[in-house]
Amino acid sequence: MTTSPTTGIAQELADDEEVDSLTIGRRIRQLRTERGMTLDALASAVDRAPSQLSMIENGRREPKLTLLRTIARALGVTLDALLESEPLDERATLEIALERAMKGQTFQALGIPAFRVGKTIPDEVLKAMLALQGEIERLRDERAATPEEARRANVALRRLMRTQNNYFADLEEQARRILDAVDHPGGPLTQRTASDIAAHLGFTLHYVPDLPQTTRSVADIKNGRLYLSSRLTAKGDPRTAVLQALSSRILGHSEPTSYAGFLRQRVETNYLTGALLIPEAHAVPFLQDAKNDRAISIEDLRDAYSVSYETAAHRFTNLATVHLGIPVHFLKVHESGTITKAYENDDVNFPTDRLGSIEGQLCCRRWTSRAVFEVDDHFNPYYQYTDTGNGTYWCTARVEASSEGAHSVSVGVRFDDTRWFLGRDTPNRGVSKHSVEVCCRRAPADLEAAWRENSWPNVRTPRTLLATLPTGSFPGVDTTDVYEFLEAHAPR
């Protein structure tokens, strides 16, 4: 079956989104103007009213193919010349862009009515309006991550982690390849090996005193330079800063376009860093031996790989369920009682808001994560059993200092799995009914009766409570500082 030329052009026109009525109309006007032909003259040549032809040139009416063919003959060009996708002149391009913008969501959301883009409007005005429209769209995209949307994204990410038992096989494989490439023998990863990984990826390390305050590191991809702060704190691990920066390059991360994308990249970066510091192939036999001896200890994992307690606790959650068959939960709680990080696949009943978000909620005062703050002995681990509405759980916890105050880090398991852990013989026990309001979210009745009408606390409002989420593809990062820093340090 053959297709007629007219049918083929019609199909091509229907398929080509670029060749729309606006583009066709402006091309007709451009060709007419180049030939010194007035609108009335062209209208007369094609036997149409000037007003009808004006609507076609302004993109307000889509011409039929028969009329397009007639217009093409009157202009002395082929039909293909009217339908070609070659760029228009600058003025026509600006007019089309503004016409499309006025039909878009930004103008409509602001209540700006569409208007006719006449020839008397200067090019500079068109450019200014398009620049303003672009900036409004950029700001709207940056601020799309409201606190509610951010919480939703975090909830969705945690559900994914729970579905996979917080184990990501692809990231484990990435870590294995990198470690093999630098001939890492297993066990603790040294600072020299971290530098070898950087060299393998084409980066040299540069420690500087003026790293932008909103960053942990800055990668100069063009010149293969990785900048890190020379002012590491006593508790800082120089390997972690290097590996976190390199992990984004290993994973091929591009600039995130949403807060959900940013969160996912952060989780992947932290996971891969942990997998490099505590390699799966070496750590799993270590943990399996500890399980066989009924002597699993987060402290032992920490000490075996020379990492922080939090890193060891995170890494244990990656490996515990898949390789040891032990469901777990993890909590990081600020000294104020606010949960800052959480994970569970053992059905522990974390407090949540109406969206299912755990971060930002107050941890129950009876849980290990809060009780550990009352313990004077910060050298030895703290263990506790807690009876909850979902059963009894055992947890081990430590308090660590940070720039934002003290945090507790705890790992917990169901009562039946306690037999695999050191500390299972602890006498410490708590009872939590945080799903019932009177557990700890309300004061005991006698205290409330005595003081509710006789007290007025001056609230120390968290500085982040009323703040909007940081804007930008990398939230909170001052890109001007970053670019000026790179410009100042780039090799000449």
mmCIF file of C-alpha atoms in Angstrom, residues 93-445:
data_model
loop_
_atom_site.group_PDB
_atom_site.id
_atom_site.type_symbol
_atom_site.label_atom_id
_atom_site.label_comp_id
_atom_site.label_asym_id
_atom_site.label_seq_id
_atom_site.Cartn_x
_atom_site.Cartn_y
_atom_site.Cartn_z
ATOM 1 C CA THR A 93 12.249 32.719 18.308
ATOM 2 C CA LEU A 94 11.685 35.171 21.177
ATOM 3 C CA GLU A 95 8.052 35.702 20.224
ATOM 4 C CA ILE A 96 7.364 31.975 20.033
ATOM 5 C CA ALA A 97 9.071 31.341 23.383
ATOM 6 C CA LEU A 98 6.992 34.042 25.087
ATOM 7 C CA GLU A 99 3.754 32.842 23.476
ATOM 8 C CA ARG A 100 4.451 29.337 24.798
ATOM 9 C CA ALA A 101 5.339 30.705 28.226
ATOM 10 C CA MET A 102 2.037 32.566 28.432
ATOM 11 C CA LYS A 103 0.227 29.287 27.788
ATOM 12 C CA GLY A 104 2.220 27.505 30.492
ATOM 13 C CA GLN A 105 1.566 26.888 34.181
ATOM 14 C CA THR A 106 3.790 29.678 35.501
ATOM 15 C CA PHE A 107 1.853 32.534 33.883
ATOM 16 C CA GLN A 108 -1.481 30.900 34.653
ATOM 17 C CA ALA A 109 -0.593 30.221 38.303
ATOM 18 C CA LEU A 110 0.390 33.890 38.742
ATOM 19 C CA GLY A 111 -2.834 35.053 37.103
ATOM 20 C CA ILE A 112 -1.027 36.930 34.312
ATOM 21 C CA PRO A 113 -3.344 37.166 31.297
ATOM 22 C CA ALA A 114 -1.946 36.391 27.860
ATOM 23 C CA PHE A 115 -1.443 39.350 25.529
ATOM 24 C CA ARG A 116 -0.601 39.886 21.898
ATOM 25 C CA VAL A 117 3.134 40.027 21.222
ATOM 26 C CA GLY A 118 3.182 42.948 18.808
ATOM 27 C CA LYS A 119 6.016 44.170 16.626
ATOM 28 C CA THR A 120 6.333 47.338 18.726
ATOM 29 C CA ILE A 121 7.482 45.429 21.813
ATOM 30 C CA PRO A 122 11.304 45.722 21.944
ATOM 31 C CA ASP A 123 13.445 42.588 21.906
ATOM 32 C CA GLU A 124 14.894 43.546 25.305
ATOM 33 C CA VAL A 125 11.412 43.432 26.867
ATOM 34 C CA LEU A 126 10.787 39.951 25.469
ATOM 35 C CA LYS A 127 14.158 38.750 26.773
ATOM 36 C CA ALA A 128 13.497 40.255 30.206
ATOM 37 C CA MET A 129 10.082 38.585 30.470
ATOM 38 C CA LEU A 130 11.508 35.207 29.442
ATOM 39 C CA ALA A 131 14.345 35.587 31.962
ATOM 40 C CA LEU A 132 11.845 36.378 34.721
ATOM 41 C CA GLN A 133 9.701 33.399 33.750
ATOM 42 C CA GLY A 134 12.756 31.124 33.813
ATOM 43 C CA GLU A 135 13.838 32.399 37.229
ATOM 44 C CA ILE A 136 10.325 31.917 38.656
ATOM 45 C CA GLU A 137 10.287 28.336 37.396
ATOM 46 C CA ARG A 138 13.757 27.723 38.863
ATOM 47 C CA LEU A 139 12.714 29.036 42.273
ATOM 48 C CA ARG A 140 9.481 27.044 42.134
ATOM 49 C CA ASP A 141 11.425 23.849 41.372
ATOM 50 C CA GLU A 142 13.942 24.558 44.149
ATOM 51 C CA ARG A 143 11.235 25.138 46.722
ATOM 52 C CA ALA A 144 9.062 22.238 45.654
ATOM 53 C CA ALA A 145 10.414 20.184 48.557
ATOM 54 C CA THR A 146 8.196 21.476 51.342
ATOM 55 C CA PRO A 147 8.718 19.869 54.761
ATOM 56 C CA GLU A 148 5.715 17.652 54.075
ATOM 57 C CA GLU A 149 7.042 16.549 50.692
ATOM 58 C CA ALA A 150 10.463 15.910 52.209
ATOM 59 C CA ARG A 151 8.906 13.724 54.899
ATOM 60 C CA ARG A 152 6.936 11.816 52.274
ATOM 61 C CA ALA A 153 10.127 11.234 50.287
ATOM 62 C CA ASN A 154 11.895 10.030 53.420
ATOM 63 C CA VAL A 155 9.038 7.650 54.280
ATOM 64 C CA ALA A 156 9.087 6.187 50.751
ATOM 65 C CA LEU A 157 12.848 5.698 50.947
ATOM 66 C CA ARG A 158 12.616 3.955 54.325
ATOM 67 C CA ARG A 159 9.941 1.617 52.965
ATOM 68 C CA LEU A 160 12.300 0.689 50.141
ATOM 69 C CA MET A 161 15.077 0.030 52.644
ATOM 70 C CA ARG A 162 12.738 -2.114 54.740
ATOM 71 C CA THR A 163 11.644 -4.106 51.673
ATOM 72 C CA GLN A 164 15.286 -4.894 50.907
ATOM 73 C CA ASN A 165 16.252 -5.487 54.551
ATOM 74 C CA ASN A 166 18.475 -2.420 54.174
ATOM 75 C CA TYR A 167 20.738 -4.447 51.878
ATOM 76 C CA PHE A 168 21.652 -3.158 48.408
ATOM 77 C CA ALA A 169 23.429 -5.842 46.390
ATOM 78 C CA ASP A 170 24.417 -3.453 43.598
ATOM 79 C CA LEU A 171 26.193 -1.147 46.038
ATOM 80 C CA GLU A 172 27.974 -4.093 47.642
ATOM 81 C CA GLU A 173 29.195 -5.106 44.175
ATOM 82 C CA GLN A 174 30.398 -1.562 43.460
ATOM 83 C CA ALA A 175 32.391 -1.604 46.703
ATOM 84 C CA ARG A 176 33.861 -5.029 45.863
ATOM 85 C CA ARG A 177 35.043 -3.832 42.448
ATOM 86 C CA ILE A 178 36.722 -0.734 43.837
ATOM 87 C CA LEU A 179 38.469 -2.648 46.613
ATOM 88 C CA ASP A 180 39.677 -5.287 44.131
ATOM 89 C CA ALA A 181 40.970 -2.546 41.829
ATOM 90 C CA VAL A 182 43.261 -1.196 44.553
ATOM 91 C CA ASP A 183 44.217 -4.691 45.826
ATOM 92 C CA HIS A 184 42.717 -4.195 49.266
ATOM 93 C CA PRO A 185 43.492 -7.339 51.299
ATOM 94 C CA GLY A 186 40.455 -7.050 53.581
ATOM 95 C CA GLY A 187 40.077 -5.807 57.109
ATOM 96 C CA PRO A 188 40.340 -2.132 58.108
ATOM 97 C CA LEU A 189 40.696 0.296 55.220
ATOM 98 C CA THR A 190 43.650 2.613 55.743
ATOM 99 C CA GLN A 191 43.973 6.275 54.864
ATOM 100 C CA ARG A 192 46.529 5.263 52.233
ATOM 101 C CA THR A 193 44.000 2.906 50.618
ATOM 102 C CA ALA A 194 41.456 5.729 50.554
ATOM 103 C CA SER A 195 44.054 7.806 48.696
ATOM 104 C CA ASP A 196 44.663 4.867 46.326
ATOM 105 C CA ILE A 197 40.930 4.750 45.555
ATOM 106 C CA ALA A 198 41.011 8.472 44.791
ATOM 107 C CA ALA A 199 43.968 7.975 42.442
ATOM 108 C CA HIS A 200 42.214 5.032 40.776
ATOM 109 C CA LEU A 201 39.270 7.336 40.041
ATOM 110 C CA GLY A 202 41.559 10.054 38.679
ATOM 111 C CA PHE A 203 41.550 12.411 41.684
ATOM 112 C CA THR A 204 44.300 13.957 43.766
ATOM 113 C CA LEU A 205 43.528 14.960 47.377
ATOM 114 C CA HIS A 206 44.005 18.537 48.539
ATOM 115 C CA TYR A 207 43.480 19.580 52.163
ATOM 116 C CA VAL A 208 42.679 23.278 52.512
ATOM 117 C CA PRO A 209 41.739 25.582 55.414
ATOM 118 C CA ASP A 210 39.072 27.539 53.489
ATOM 119 C CA LEU A 211 36.640 24.831 52.379
ATOM 120 C CA PRO A 212 33.142 26.388 52.020
ATOM 121 C CA GLN A 213 31.302 26.042 55.329
ATOM 122 C CA THR A 214 28.224 24.466 53.745
ATOM 123 C CA THR A 215 30.217 21.543 52.318
ATOM 124 C CA ARG A 216 32.161 18.518 53.571
ATOM 125 C CA SER A 217 34.205 18.325 50.403
ATOM 126 C CA VAL A 218 34.275 19.824 46.920
ATOM 127 C CA ALA A 219 35.212 17.861 43.789
ATOM 128 C CA ASP A 220 36.803 19.707 40.872
ATOM 129 C CA ILE A 221 35.784 17.235 38.190
ATOM 130 C CA LYS A 222 37.428 19.174 35.378
ATOM 131 C CA ASN A 223 40.892 19.096 36.973
ATOM 132 C CA GLY A 224 40.558 15.838 38.933
ATOM 133 C CA ARG A 225 41.038 17.475 42.338
ATOM 134 C CA LEU A 226 39.188 16.639 45.553
ATOM 135 C CA TYR A 227 39.266 19.341 48.218
ATOM 136 C CA LEU A 228 38.796 18.481 51.890
ATOM 137 C CA SER A 229 39.083 20.473 55.079
ATOM 138 C CA SER A 230 42.464 20.543 56.803
ATOM 139 C CA ARG A 231 40.629 21.413 60.018
ATOM 140 C CA LEU A 232 39.268 17.977 60.902
ATOM 141 C CA THR A 233 37.974 17.672 64.441
ATOM 142 C CA ALA A 234 39.513 15.210 66.860
ATOM 143 C CA LYS A 235 36.564 12.880 66.346
ATOM 144 C CA GLY A 236 36.531 13.256 62.560
ATOM 145 C CA ASP A 237 37.516 10.292 60.393
ATOM 146 C CA PRO A 238 39.510 11.549 57.391
ATOM 147 C CA ARG A 239 38.740 8.344 55.471
ATOM 148 C CA THR A 240 34.986 8.925 55.663
ATOM 149 C CA ALA A 241 35.152 12.409 54.140
ATOM 150 C CA VAL A 242 37.257 11.095 51.236
ATOM 151 C CA LEU A 243 35.089 8.034 50.593
ATOM 152 C CA GLN A 244 31.800 9.932 50.783
ATOM 153 C CA ALA A 245 33.050 12.366 48.171
ATOM 154 C CA LEU A 246 34.352 9.584 45.925
ATOM 155 C CA SER A 247 31.205 7.467 46.304
ATOM 156 C CA SER A 248 29.148 9.970 44.331
ATOM 157 C CA ARG A 249 31.687 9.736 41.506
ATOM 158 C CA ILE A 250 31.737 5.920 41.670
ATOM 159 C CA LEU A 251 27.945 5.824 41.457
ATOM 160 C CA GLY A 252 27.803 8.340 38.601
ATOM 161 C CA HIS A 253 25.440 10.664 40.439
ATOM 162 C CA SER A 254 24.154 13.614 38.440
ATOM 163 C CA GLU A 255 22.714 16.811 39.876
ATOM 164 C CA PRO A 256 19.521 15.802 41.743
ATOM 165 C CA THR A 257 16.284 17.225 40.344
ATOM 166 C CA SER A 258 14.117 16.560 43.411
ATOM 167 C CA TYR A 259 14.420 16.254 47.151
ATOM 168 C CA ALA A 260 13.592 12.550 46.848
ATOM 169 C CA GLY A 261 16.496 12.177 44.428
ATOM 170 C CA PHE A 262 18.793 14.037 46.798
ATOM 171 C CA LEU A 263 17.806 11.754 49.701
ATOM 172 C CA ARG A 264 18.315 8.633 47.595
ATOM 173 C CA GLN A 265 21.785 9.795 46.544
ATOM 174 C CA ARG A 266 22.710 10.543 50.155
ATOM 175 C CA VAL A 267 21.630 7.071 51.292
ATOM 176 C CA GLU A 268 23.563 5.450 48.432
ATOM 177 C CA THR A 269 26.675 7.504 49.221
ATOM 178 C CA ASN A 270 26.597 6.624 52.922
ATOM 179 C CA TYR A 271 25.907 2.964 52.156
ATOM 180 C CA LEU A 272 28.802 2.663 49.707
ATOM 181 C CA THR A 273 31.125 4.443 52.149
ATOM 182 C CA GLY A 274 30.191 1.932 54.829
ATOM 183 C CA ALA A 275 30.670 -0.970 52.406
ATOM 184 C CA LEU A 276 34.201 0.281 51.629
ATOM 185 C CA LEU A 277 35.127 0.811 55.273
ATOM 186 C CA ILE A 278 33.646 -2.538 56.368
ATOM 187 C CA PRO A 279 33.867 -4.844 53.308
ATOM 188 C CA GLU A 280 31.116 -7.450 53.061
ATOM 189 C CA ALA A 281 33.444 -10.324 52.123
ATOM 190 C CA HIS A 282 35.499 -9.812 55.282
ATOM 191 C CA ALA A 283 32.806 -8.606 57.713
ATOM 192 C CA VAL A 284 30.245 -11.374 57.109
ATOM 193 C CA PRO A 285 32.524 -14.226 58.289
ATOM 194 C CA PHE A 286 33.498 -12.031 61.254
ATOM 195 C CA LEU A 287 29.830 -11.587 62.219
ATOM 196 C CA GLN A 288 28.939 -15.210 61.523
ATOM 197 C CA ASP A 289 31.704 -16.348 63.855
ATOM 198 C CA ALA A 290 30.396 -13.943 66.495
ATOM 199 C CA LYS A 291 26.889 -15.344 66.074
ATOM 200 C CA ASN A 292 28.154 -18.898 66.410
ATOM 201 C CA ASP A 293 29.855 -17.822 69.636
ATOM 202 C CA ARG A 294 26.705 -15.978 70.733
ATOM 203 C CA ALA A 295 28.872 -12.911 71.115
ATOM 204 C CA ILE A 296 27.716 -10.344 68.525
ATOM 205 C CA SER A 297 28.828 -6.879 69.606
ATOM 206 C CA ILE A 298 28.595 -3.554 67.771
ATOM 207 C CA GLU A 299 31.646 -2.425 69.752
ATOM 208 C CA ASP A 300 33.664 -5.365 68.434
ATOM 209 C CA LEU A 301 32.644 -4.518 64.857
ATOM 210 C CA ARG A 302 33.608 -0.900 65.478
ATOM 211 C CA ASP A 303 37.007 -1.824 66.875
ATOM 212 C CA ALA A 304 37.777 -4.457 64.216
ATOM 213 C CA TYR A 305 37.426 -1.913 61.411
ATOM 214 C CA SER A 306 38.473 1.289 63.231
ATOM 215 C CA VAL A 307 35.222 3.125 62.494
ATOM 216 C CA SER A 308 32.768 5.129 64.572
ATOM 217 C CA TYR A 309 30.089 3.375 66.595
ATOM 218 C CA GLU A 310 27.418 4.875 64.339
ATOM 219 C CA THR A 311 29.134 3.566 61.195
ATOM 220 C CA ALA A 312 29.412 0.094 62.744
ATOM 221 C CA ALA A 313 25.747 0.191 63.794
ATOM 222 C CA HIS A 314 24.632 1.264 60.307
ATOM 223 C CA ARG A 315 26.730 -1.415 58.661
ATOM 224 C CA PHE A 316 25.371 -4.079 60.998
ATOM 225 C CA THR A 317 21.834 -3.253 59.835
ATOM 226 C CA ASN A 318 22.987 -3.763 56.218
ATOM 227 C CA LEU A 319 24.274 -7.272 56.882
ATOM 228 C CA ALA A 320 22.302 -8.625 59.852
ATOM 229 C CA THR A 321 19.091 -9.785 58.178
ATOM 230 C CA VAL A 322 20.476 -10.999 54.827
ATOM 231 C CA HIS A 323 23.529 -12.827 56.198
ATOM 232 C CA LEU A 324 22.629 -13.601 59.823
ATOM 233 C CA GLY A 325 18.855 -13.970 59.602
ATOM 234 C CA ILE A 326 18.324 -11.344 62.327
ATOM 235 C CA PRO A 327 15.733 -8.554 61.871
ATOM 236 C CA VAL A 328 16.907 -5.341 63.536
ATOM 237 C CA HIS A 329 16.094 -1.733 64.281
ATOM 238 C CA PHE A 330 18.338 1.317 64.497
ATOM 239 C CA LEU A 331 17.772 4.670 66.176
ATOM 240 C CA LYS A 332 19.722 7.885 66.454
ATOM 241 C CA VAL A 333 18.223 10.232 69.032
ATOM 242 C CA HIS A 334 19.268 13.757 69.974
ATOM 243 C CA GLU A 335 19.710 14.568 73.662
ATOM 244 C CA SER A 336 16.465 16.562 73.435
ATOM 245 C CA GLY A 337 14.665 13.274 72.740
ATOM 246 C CA THR A 338 14.082 13.942 69.033
ATOM 247 C CA ILE A 339 14.614 11.045 66.618
ATOM 248 C CA THR A 340 17.001 12.068 63.835
ATOM 249 C CA LYS A 341 17.531 8.708 62.067
ATOM 250 C CA ALA A 342 15.611 5.454 62.163
ATOM 251 C CA TYR A 343 15.318 2.075 60.459
ATOM 252 C CA GLU A 344 13.444 -1.113 61.325
ATOM 253 C CA ASN A 345 12.428 -4.438 59.846
ATOM 254 C CA ASP A 346 11.602 -6.162 63.153
ATOM 255 C CA ASP A 347 8.122 -4.603 63.618
ATOM 256 C CA VAL A 348 9.195 -2.373 66.489
ATOM 257 C CA ASN A 349 6.556 0.317 66.974
ATOM 258 C CA PHE A 350 8.293 3.634 66.280
ATOM 259 C CA PRO A 351 6.349 6.870 66.884
ATOM 260 C CA THR A 352 5.245 8.418 63.576
ATOM 261 C CA ASP A 353 3.353 11.439 62.315
ATOM 262 C CA ARG A 354 0.281 11.174 60.084
ATOM 263 C CA LEU A 355 2.521 10.732 57.026
ATOM 264 C CA GLY A 356 4.396 7.833 58.605
ATOM 265 C CA SER A 357 7.547 9.877 59.191
ATOM 266 C CA ILE A 358 9.674 8.890 62.206
ATOM 267 C CA GLU A 359 12.375 11.560 62.062
ATOM 268 C CA GLY A 360 11.394 14.575 64.132
ATOM 269 C CA GLN A 361 9.212 12.590 66.527
ATOM 270 C CA LEU A 362 9.947 12.346 70.241
ATOM 271 C CA CYS A 363 11.405 9.021 71.271
ATOM 272 C CA CYS A 364 9.697 7.342 74.201
ATOM 273 C CA ARG A 365 11.399 8.228 77.499
ATOM 274 C CA ARG A 366 11.358 4.550 78.503
ATOM 275 C CA TRP A 367 13.318 3.283 75.499
ATOM 276 C CA THR A 368 16.996 2.455 75.593
ATOM 277 C CA SER A 369 17.739 5.396 73.265
ATOM 278 C CA ARG A 370 16.531 7.842 75.924
ATOM 279 C CA ALA A 371 17.444 5.896 79.065
ATOM 280 C CA VAL A 372 21.123 5.786 78.038
ATOM 281 C CA PHE A 373 21.411 9.554 78.557
ATOM 282 C CA GLU A 374 20.810 9.014 82.290
ATOM 283 C CA VAL A 375 23.710 6.564 82.590
ATOM 284 C CA ASP A 376 26.934 8.010 84.011
ATOM 285 C CA ASP A 377 29.154 5.269 82.576
ATOM 286 C CA HIS A 378 29.830 6.252 78.960
ATOM 287 C CA PHE A 379 32.784 3.910 78.590
ATOM 288 C CA ASN A 380 30.885 0.624 78.639
ATOM 289 C CA PRO A 381 27.915 -0.148 76.376
ATOM 290 C CA TYR A 382 24.432 0.189 77.850
ATOM 291 C CA TYR A 383 21.974 -2.691 77.381
ATOM 292 C CA GLN A 384 18.258 -2.764 78.127
ATOM 293 C CA TYR A 385 15.160 -4.870 77.584
ATOM 294 C CA THR A 386 12.010 -2.883 76.845
ATOM 295 C CA ASP A 387 8.491 -4.296 77.034
ATOM 296 C CA THR A 388 6.301 -2.702 74.334
ATOM 297 C CA GLY A 389 2.870 -3.238 72.861
ATOM 298 C CA ASN A 390 4.571 -5.235 70.063
ATOM 299 C CA GLY A 391 6.525 -7.475 72.430
ATOM 300 C CA THR A 392 9.850 -7.250 74.200
ATOM 301 C CA TYR A 393 12.943 -5.830 72.501
ATOM 302 C CA TRP A 394 16.585 -5.734 73.574
ATOM 303 C CA CYS A 395 18.850 -2.839 72.627
ATOM 304 C CA THR A 396 22.453 -1.805 72.969
ATOM 305 C CA ALA A 397 23.235 1.907 72.913
ATOM 306 C CA ARG A 398 25.971 4.492 73.218
ATOM 307 C CA VAL A 399 26.078 8.272 73.500
ATOM 308 C CA GLU A 400 28.325 10.156 71.075
ATOM 309 C CA ALA A 401 29.083 13.863 70.927
ATOM 310 C CA SER A 402 28.563 15.965 67.808
ATOM 311 C CA SER A 403 28.580 19.615 66.795
ATOM 312 C CA GLU A 404 24.813 19.643 67.321
ATOM 313 C CA GLY A 405 24.905 18.134 70.815
ATOM 314 C CA ALA A 406 24.957 14.599 72.173
ATOM 315 C CA HIS A 407 23.206 11.784 70.298
ATOM 316 C CA SER A 408 22.467 8.241 71.300
ATOM 317 C CA VAL A 409 22.948 5.489 68.725
ATOM 318 C CA SER A 410 21.181 2.214 69.404
ATOM 319 C CA VAL A 411 20.663 -1.137 67.705
ATOM 320 C CA GLY A 412 17.881 -3.450 68.829
ATOM 321 C CA VAL A 413 16.404 -6.889 68.136
ATOM 322 C CA ARG A 414 13.414 -8.962 69.161
ATOM 323 C CA PHE A 415 13.644 -10.849 72.449
ATOM 324 C CA ASP A 416 14.102 -14.215 70.693
ATOM 325 C CA ASP A 417 17.197 -12.948 68.854
ATOM 326 C CA THR A 418 18.870 -11.638 71.996
ATOM 327 C CA ARG A 419 20.632 -14.984 72.494
ATOM 328 C CA TRP A 420 23.149 -14.084 69.773
ATOM 329 C CA PHE A 421 24.413 -10.909 71.476
ATOM 330 C CA LEU A 422 26.745 -9.906 74.248
ATOM 331 C CA GLY A 423 24.860 -8.033 76.955
ATOM 332 C CA ARG A 424 21.812 -10.304 76.902
ATOM 333 C CA ASP A 425 22.184 -10.869 80.642
ATOM 334 C CA THR A 426 21.533 -7.215 81.523
ATOM 335 C CA PRO A 427 19.184 -6.524 84.443
ATOM 336 C CA ASN A 428 18.077 -3.199 82.901
ATOM 337 C CA ARG A 429 14.410 -3.236 81.914
ATOM 338 C CA GLY A 430 11.855 -0.662 80.838
ATOM 339 C CA VAL A 431 8.157 -0.644 80.008
ATOM 340 C CA SER A 432 7.012 1.499 77.089
ATOM 341 C CA LYS A 433 3.430 2.167 76.085
ATOM 342 C CA HIS A 434 4.149 5.139 73.892
ATOM 343 C CA SER A 435 1.147 4.310 71.714
ATOM 344 C CA VAL A 436 -0.865 5.308 74.790
ATOM 345 C CA GLU A 437 -0.601 9.040 75.420
ATOM 346 C CA VAL A 438 -0.129 8.750 79.177
ATOM 347 C CA CYS A 439 3.043 6.660 78.780
ATOM 348 C CA CYS A 440 5.426 9.595 78.622
ATOM 349 C CA ARG A 441 3.986 12.239 76.335
ATOM 350 C CA ARG A 442 1.903 13.530 79.240
ATOM 351 C CA ALA A 443 3.213 14.100 82.705
ATOM 352 C CA PRO A 444 2.021 11.830 85.539
ATOM 353 C CA ALA A 445 -1.408 12.898 86.777
#
